[in-house]
Amino acid sequence: MKIPVNEPLVGEREIEYVLDCLRTGWISSAGKYLEAFEEAWANYCGMRYGVAVSNGTTALQIAVRAAGVGPGDEVIMPSFTIISCAQAVTYNGGVPMLVDSEPRTWCMDVSQLEARITPRTKAIMPVHIYGHPVDMDEVTRLAKSHHLLVIEDAAEAHGAEYLSGRQADQPVWLRCGGIGDLSAFSFYANKLVTTGEGGMVLTNDPQIAAHLRSLRNLCFRPEKRFLHTELGHNFRLTNLQAAIGLAQVERMPETIHKKRWMGETYTRRLRHIPGLSLPVEESWARQVYWMYGLVLDESTGLNAADLARKLGERGIETRPFFLGMHEQPVFTSQGLFKGEKYPVAERIARQGLYLPSGLTLTESQLDEVCLAVEEVLANP
Ligand SMILES: Cc1ncc(COP(=O)(O)O)c(C=O)c1O
């Protein structure tokens, strides 16, 4: 493809740090870059502890486990998300309970949460979709009043901010991943901060942090290493990967600047085209346009697959939106989500895709993408 949907940006600092690991022999899952990366990312997000792991999916798996979710426990999440969220719950024996999305932000519709709470509910898992925060105050309020934990999935929203407490006297901007009891991040190559593959769980709770560290490292015990009282995993991240991550965290202000430029420029150039819903930024949000999505109105006569094919013919790579969890054969064949309908998730899954959105995207590439979208919609 002439214009890829995403390309990572790796700078000189990353190379310098990785070379330092190689030259000093600290290439495995201990070392100064791991500690520095965990501390820098936790700090950046406003949390006390960071536990780096092998990817975002494993981050969710141990976050759900450390939240105490066990067989039969329920976790409320959006249908419209990646399978990692539901899998992290079923993997621990729990049951995902779904809500629909909100049509403007494509994030979970928080007005549907309360009706999903049962005596078995253990946690709520808000997912900040494509870089826009979930409206977290309602999530936090419900969690407090029903004694639930909040596990934020902030994989797609590095550096996005949420105006918390806007009904109260002192509203405060909080970073996504710094609001819940636990939060999970992915550092896959298409994320704002990448380590190639990687992830992290953040928390303010020292006991949860210790449990996460244990789960990541086969539940070896500090006092008697090879005596196990719990089964853990090898979900460790390497110092080499953390070295890349640390350099990327140090560049976050520039990264966010570039992403916001990209998002705002796309919107300026596409908003006059009829039949397109573009990403929004609610007054209580500062979004980071992880991916620049759009949803086609049915009046265009096109669905997302049609537009993807036509853009692909012009060398422009895109990705479809998520398919909701309630439409996944792997779950419905087990009897999960029987008869459940989530109309917003179903519609955006069919009508939504995202455009090239990487950190290396140039203004002329962005222009070319916008022109192509306009041409395809003019002659569907
Ligand atoms: C919302 C969300 N959660 C979790 C993940 C899983 O992360 P990973 O691919 O690092 O396992 C992703 C990956 O893109 C994601 O978008």
Coordinates of C-alpha atoms and ligand atoms in Angstrom, one line a residue:
M1 CA 0.0 0.0 0.0
K2 CA 1.2 3.5 -0.9
I3 CA -0.2 5.0 2.3
P4 CA -0.1 2.5 5.2
V5 CA -2.7 2.7 8.0
N6 CA 0.0 3.0 10.5
E7 CA 3.8 3.1 10.9
P8 CA 5.7 3.4 14.2
L9 CA 8.1 6.3 14.7
V10 CA 11.4 5.3 16.2
G11 CA 14.0 8.0 17.0
E12 CA 17.7 8.2 17.8
R13 CA 17.0 8.1 21.6
E14 CA 15.4 4.6 21.2
I15 CA 18.5 3.4 19.4
E16 CA 20.8 4.9 22.0
Y17 CA 18.9 3.2 24.9
V18 CA 18.7 -0.2 23.1
L19 CA 22.4 -0.1 22.3
D20 CA 23.1 0.6 26.0
C21 CA 21.2 -2.6 26.9
L22 CA 23.1 -4.6 24.3
R23 CA 26.5 -3.1 25.4
T24 CA 25.8 -3.8 29.1
G25 CA 24.2 -7.2 28.6
W26 CA 20.9 -6.2 30.3
I27 CA 18.7 -7.7 27.6
S28 CA 16.2 -9.8 29.6
S29 CA 13.4 -9.0 32.1
A30 CA 15.4 -7.0 34.6
G31 CA 17.3 -3.8 34.3
K32 CA 17.2 0.0 34.7
Y33 CA 15.1 0.7 31.7
L34 CA 12.3 -1.5 32.9
E35 CA 12.1 0.3 36.2
A36 CA 12.5 3.7 34.6
F37 CA 9.8 2.9 32.0
E38 CA 7.3 1.6 34.6
E39 CA 7.9 4.7 36.8
A40 CA 7.8 7.2 33.9
W41 CA 4.6 5.8 32.5
A42 CA 2.8 5.5 35.9
N43 CA 3.9 9.1 36.6
Y44 CA 2.8 10.4 33.3
C45 CA -0.7 8.9 33.8
G46 CA -0.9 10.0 37.5
M47 CA -0.8 6.5 39.1
R48 CA 1.7 5.2 41.7
Y49 CA 2.7 1.8 40.4
G50 CA 3.4 0.4 36.9
V51 CA 3.8 -3.3 36.1
A52 CA 5.1 -3.8 32.6
V53 CA 4.0 -7.0 30.8
S54 CA 4.3 -8.6 27.4
N55 CA 1.3 -7.0 25.7
G56 CA -2.0 -5.3 26.2
T57 CA -4.0 -8.6 26.3
T58 CA -1.9 -10.0 29.1
A59 CA -2.1 -6.7 30.9
L60 CA -5.9 -7.1 30.9
Q61 CA -5.7 -10.7 31.9
I62 CA -3.7 -10.0 35.1
A63 CA -5.6 -6.8 35.8
V64 CA -8.9 -8.8 35.8
R65 CA -7.4 -11.5 37.9
A66 CA -5.9 -9.0 40.4
A67 CA -9.3 -7.3 40.6
G68 CA -10.5 -10.5 42.1
V69 CA -12.7 -11.7 39.2
G70 CA -13.2 -15.4 39.5
P71 CA -15.6 -18.1 38.2
G72 CA -19.1 -16.7 37.7
D73 CA -18.2 -13.0 38.5
E74 CA -19.5 -10.5 36.0
V75 CA -17.6 -7.6 34.4
I76 CA -19.5 -4.9 32.5
M77 CA -17.8 -3.7 29.3
P78 CA -18.8 -2.3 25.9
S79 CA -19.8 -4.8 23.1
F80 CA -17.8 -2.6 20.7
T81 CA -14.2 -3.4 21.7
I82 CA -11.3 -5.8 21.0
I83 CA -11.7 -9.4 22.0
S84 CA -8.9 -9.0 24.5
C85 CA -11.4 -7.4 27.0
A86 CA -13.9 -10.2 26.9
Q87 CA -11.2 -12.8 26.7
A88 CA -9.5 -11.5 29.8
V89 CA -12.7 -12.0 31.7
T90 CA -13.7 -15.5 30.3
Y91 CA -10.1 -16.6 30.8
N92 CA -10.5 -16.0 34.5
G93 CA -13.8 -17.8 34.6
G94 CA -15.9 -14.6 34.6
V95 CA -18.8 -13.5 32.4
P96 CA -18.6 -10.3 30.3
M97 CA -21.8 -8.3 30.5
L98 CA -22.2 -5.9 27.6
V99 CA -23.6 -2.4 27.0
D100 CA -24.0 -0.6 23.7
S101 CA -21.9 2.3 22.5
E102 CA -22.7 5.9 22.4
P103 CA -23.2 7.1 18.8
R104 CA -21.0 10.2 19.0
T105 CA -17.8 9.0 20.7
W106 CA -18.2 5.2 20.0
C107 CA -17.3 4.6 23.6
M108 CA -19.5 2.7 26.1
D109 CA -22.9 4.3 26.8
V110 CA -22.6 4.9 30.5
S111 CA -26.4 5.4 30.8
Q112 CA -26.8 1.7 30.3
L113 CA -24.4 0.6 33.0
E114 CA -26.7 0.6 36.0
A115 CA -29.2 -1.7 34.5
R116 CA -26.5 -4.3 34.0
I117 CA -25.4 -4.5 37.6
T118 CA -26.3 -7.7 39.4
P119 CA -25.2 -9.3 42.7
R120 CA -22.5 -11.0 40.7
T121 CA -21.0 -7.8 39.2
K122 CA -17.4 -7.4 40.3
A123 CA -16.0 -4.7 38.0
I124 CA -16.7 -2.3 35.2
M125 CA -14.3 -2.1 32.2
P126 CA -14.5 1.2 30.3
V127 CA -12.6 1.2 27.1
H128 CA -11.4 4.5 25.7
I129 CA -12.1 3.9 22.0
Y130 CA -9.8 5.2 19.3
G131 CA -8.3 7.9 21.6
H132 CA -11.5 9.4 23.0
P133 CA -12.2 9.0 26.8
V134 CA -15.2 7.3 28.2
D135 CA -17.4 9.6 30.3
M136 CA -15.8 8.3 33.5
D137 CA -17.6 10.2 36.3
E138 CA -20.7 8.0 35.9
V139 CA -18.6 4.9 35.9
T140 CA -16.8 6.0 39.1
R141 CA -20.0 7.0 40.8
L142 CA -21.7 3.6 40.1
A143 CA -18.6 1.7 41.0
K144 CA -18.4 3.5 44.4
S145 CA -22.1 3.0 45.2
H146 CA -22.1 -0.7 44.2
H147 CA -18.5 -1.5 45.6
L148 CA -17.2 -2.5 42.2
L149 CA -13.7 -2.0 40.8
V150 CA -13.0 0.0 37.7
I151 CA -10.5 -1.5 35.2
E152 CA -9.8 1.0 32.5
D153 CA -8.6 -0.2 29.1
A154 CA -6.6 2.7 28.0
A155 CA -4.7 0.8 25.3
E156 CA -5.9 3.3 22.6
A157 CA -5.8 6.5 24.6
H158 CA -2.3 7.2 25.7
G159 CA -2.2 10.8 27.0
A160 CA -5.9 11.4 26.4
E161 CA -7.5 13.5 29.2
Y162 CA -10.9 13.6 30.9
L163 CA -12.4 16.5 32.8
S164 CA -13.5 14.8 36.0
G165 CA -15.9 16.3 38.6
R166 CA -17.5 18.8 36.2
Q167 CA -20.7 18.7 38.1
A168 CA -18.8 19.5 41.3
D169 CA -17.0 22.7 42.2
Q170 CA -13.5 21.6 41.2
P171 CA -13.3 19.9 37.9
V172 CA -9.9 18.4 37.2
W173 CA -8.3 17.0 34.1
L174 CA -7.1 13.4 34.6
R175 CA -5.2 11.2 32.1
C176 CA -6.9 8.1 30.8
G177 CA -5.5 5.2 32.6
G178 CA -5.2 7.3 35.8
I179 CA -8.8 7.2 36.8
G180 CA -9.8 3.6 37.6
D181 CA -8.6 1.2 40.3
L182 CA -6.5 -0.5 37.7
S183 CA -5.7 0.4 34.1
A184 CA -4.3 -1.6 31.2
F185 CA -2.2 -0.3 28.3
S186 CA -0.9 -1.8 25.1
F187 CA 2.4 -0.8 23.5
Y188 CA 1.9 -2.6 20.2
A189 CA 3.6 -0.9 17.2
N190 CA 0.5 1.1 16.3
K191 CA 0.1 2.8 19.7
L192 CA 1.3 6.3 20.6
V193 CA 3.9 4.7 22.9
T194 CA 5.3 1.5 21.5
T195 CA 7.7 -1.1 22.6
G196 CA 7.1 -3.3 19.5
E197 CA 5.0 -5.6 21.6
G198 CA 4.3 -4.7 25.2
G199 CA 1.8 -3.6 27.8
M200 CA 1.5 -2.3 31.4
V201 CA -1.0 -2.3 34.3
L202 CA -1.2 0.7 36.5
T203 CA -2.7 1.0 40.0
N204 CA -2.4 3.1 43.1
D205 CA -2.9 0.1 45.4
P206 CA 0.4 -1.4 46.7
Q207 CA -1.2 -4.8 47.3
I208 CA -2.7 -5.0 43.9
A209 CA 0.7 -3.9 42.4
A210 CA 2.5 -6.7 44.3
H211 CA -0.1 -9.2 43.1
L212 CA 0.3 -8.1 39.5
R213 CA 4.1 -8.4 39.8
S214 CA 3.7 -11.9 41.1
L215 CA 1.2 -12.9 38.4
R216 CA 3.5 -11.6 35.7
N217 CA 6.4 -13.7 36.9
L218 CA 5.0 -17.2 37.5
C219 CA 4.0 -16.4 41.1
F220 CA 7.5 -17.1 42.3
R221 CA 7.6 -16.2 46.0
P222 CA 10.2 -13.7 47.3
E223 CA 10.9 -15.8 50.5
K224 CA 10.8 -19.3 48.9
R225 CA 11.2 -19.0 45.1
F226 CA 10.1 -22.4 44.0
L227 CA 7.2 -22.9 46.4
H228 CA 3.9 -21.8 44.6
T229 CA 0.6 -21.0 46.2
E230 CA -0.9 -19.5 43.1
L231 CA -0.5 -20.1 39.3
G232 CA 0.9 -17.2 37.4
H233 CA 2.3 -16.6 34.0
N234 CA 5.4 -15.6 32.2
F235 CA 4.1 -12.2 30.9
R236 CA 7.4 -10.4 31.4
L237 CA 8.6 -7.5 29.3
T238 CA 12.3 -7.2 28.5
N239 CA 14.7 -4.4 29.4
L240 CA 15.3 -4.0 25.6
Q241 CA 11.6 -3.3 25.0
A242 CA 11.4 -1.0 28.0
A243 CA 14.4 1.0 26.6
I244 CA 12.3 1.7 23.5
G245 CA 9.3 2.5 25.6
L246 CA 11.2 5.0 27.9
A247 CA 12.4 6.9 24.9
Q248 CA 8.9 7.0 23.5
V249 CA 7.4 8.3 26.8
E250 CA 10.0 11.1 26.8
R251 CA 8.6 12.2 23.4
M252 CA 4.9 12.2 24.5
P253 CA 4.3 15.9 24.1
E254 CA 5.4 15.9 20.5
T255 CA 3.5 12.7 19.8
I256 CA 0.3 14.2 21.1
H257 CA 0.9 17.4 19.2
K258 CA 1.3 15.4 15.9
K259 CA -1.8 13.2 16.6
R260 CA -4.0 16.2 17.4
W261 CA -2.7 18.0 14.3
M262 CA -3.6 14.9 12.3
G263 CA -7.1 14.6 13.8
E264 CA -8.0 18.3 13.5
T265 CA -6.6 18.5 9.9
Y266 CA -8.6 15.4 8.8
T267 CA -11.8 16.9 10.3
R268 CA -11.2 20.3 8.6
R269 CA -10.8 18.6 5.3
L270 CA -13.6 16.0 5.5
R271 CA -16.4 17.8 7.4
H272 CA -18.0 19.3 4.3
I273 CA -18.6 15.8 2.8
P274 CA -22.1 14.7 3.3
G275 CA -22.8 11.3 4.8
L276 CA -19.8 11.0 7.0
S277 CA -19.7 11.0 10.8
L278 CA -16.3 12.0 12.0
P279 CA -14.6 11.7 15.4
V280 CA -15.8 14.2 18.0
E281 CA -14.1 15.8 21.0
E282 CA -16.6 16.3 23.8
S283 CA -16.2 19.4 25.9
W284 CA -15.0 17.2 28.8
A285 CA -12.4 15.4 26.7
R286 CA -9.0 15.9 25.1
Q287 CA -8.7 13.2 22.6
V288 CA -5.6 11.9 21.0
Y289 CA -6.9 10.5 17.7
W290 CA -5.2 7.1 18.1
M291 CA -7.0 6.2 14.9
Y292 CA -9.0 8.6 12.8
G293 CA -12.3 6.7 12.3
L294 CA -15.3 7.6 10.2
V295 CA -18.8 6.2 9.9
L296 CA -20.6 6.2 6.6
D297 CA -24.2 7.1 6.5
E298 CA -26.4 4.5 4.7
S299 CA -27.5 7.3 2.4
T300 CA -24.1 7.1 0.7
G301 CA -25.0 3.7 -0.7
L302 CA -21.7 2.4 0.7
N303 CA -20.7 0.3 3.7
A304 CA -17.2 0.3 5.2
A305 CA -16.1 -2.7 3.3
D306 CA -17.0 -1.0 0.0
L307 CA -15.1 2.2 0.9
A308 CA -12.1 0.2 2.2
R309 CA -11.9 -1.7 -1.2
K310 CA -12.1 1.5 -3.2
L311 CA -9.5 3.3 -1.1
G312 CA -7.4 0.1 -1.3
E313 CA -7.5 0.3 -5.1
R314 CA -5.9 3.8 -4.8
G315 CA -3.1 2.4 -2.5
I316 CA -4.7 3.7 0.7
E317 CA -4.8 1.2 3.6
T318 CA -7.6 1.3 6.1
R319 CA -8.9 -1.0 8.9
P320 CA -12.5 -1.9 9.7
F321 CA -14.0 -1.0 13.0
F322 CA -14.4 -3.7 15.7
L323 CA -17.1 -6.3 15.4
G324 CA -19.1 -6.4 18.7
M325 CA -18.5 -9.1 21.2
H326 CA -22.2 -10.2 21.0
E327 CA -21.6 -11.0 17.3
Q328 CA -18.5 -13.2 17.8
P329 CA -19.1 -16.9 17.0
V330 CA -16.5 -17.9 19.5
F331 CA -18.8 -16.5 22.2
T332 CA -22.3 -17.1 20.8
S333 CA -21.4 -20.8 20.2
Q334 CA -20.9 -21.1 23.9
G335 CA -24.3 -19.6 24.6
L336 CA -23.1 -16.2 25.6
F337 CA -25.0 -13.0 24.7
K338 CA -28.0 -15.0 23.5
G339 CA -30.6 -12.7 21.8
E340 CA -28.7 -9.6 22.8
K341 CA -28.8 -6.6 20.5
Y342 CA -26.6 -3.5 20.5
P343 CA -27.8 -1.4 17.6
V344 CA -25.1 1.3 17.7
A345 CA -22.3 -1.3 17.9
E346 CA -23.8 -3.3 15.1
R347 CA -24.2 -0.2 12.9
I348 CA -20.7 1.2 13.4
A349 CA -19.1 -2.2 12.9
R350 CA -20.6 -2.3 9.4
Q351 CA -20.3 1.4 8.5
G352 CA -17.1 2.3 10.2
L353 CA -13.4 2.2 9.3
Y354 CA -10.3 4.1 10.1
L355 CA -8.0 6.0 7.8
P356 CA -4.2 6.1 7.8
S357 CA -3.4 7.6 11.2
G358 CA 0.3 6.9 12.0
L359 CA 2.9 9.2 13.4
T360 CA 4.7 9.3 10.1
L361 CA 1.7 10.4 8.0
T362 CA 2.6 13.6 6.1
E363 CA 0.4 16.4 5.1
S364 CA 0.5 15.5 1.4
Q365 CA -0.5 11.9 2.3
L366 CA -3.3 13.2 4.4
D367 CA -4.5 15.4 1.5
E368 CA -4.4 12.4 -0.8
V369 CA -6.5 10.3 1.6
C370 CA -9.1 13.1 1.9
L371 CA -9.3 13.6 -1.8
A372 CA -9.7 9.9 -2.4
V373 CA -12.5 9.7 0.2
E374 CA -14.2 12.7 -1.5
E375 CA -13.9 11.2 -4.9
V376 CA -15.2 7.8 -3.9
L377 CA -18.2 9.3 -2.1
A378 CA -19.0 11.5 -5.1
N379 CA -19.1 8.4 -7.4
P380 CA -20.1 5.5 -5.1
Ligands
LIG1 C1 -8.7 -1.4 23.4 C2 -7.6 -2.4 23.3 N1 -7.4 -3.2 24.3 C3 -6.5 -4.2 24.3 C4 -5.7 -4.4 23.2 C5 -4.7 -5.5 23.2 O1 -3.4 -5.1 23.1 P1 -2.2 -6.1 22.5 O2 -2.4 -6.1 21.0 O3 -1.0 -5.4 22.9 O4 -2.4 -7.4 23.1 C6 -5.8 -3.5 22.1 C7 -5.0 -3.7 20.9 O5 -5.0 -2.9 20.0 C8 -6.9 -2.5 22.1 O6 -7.1 -1.7 21.1

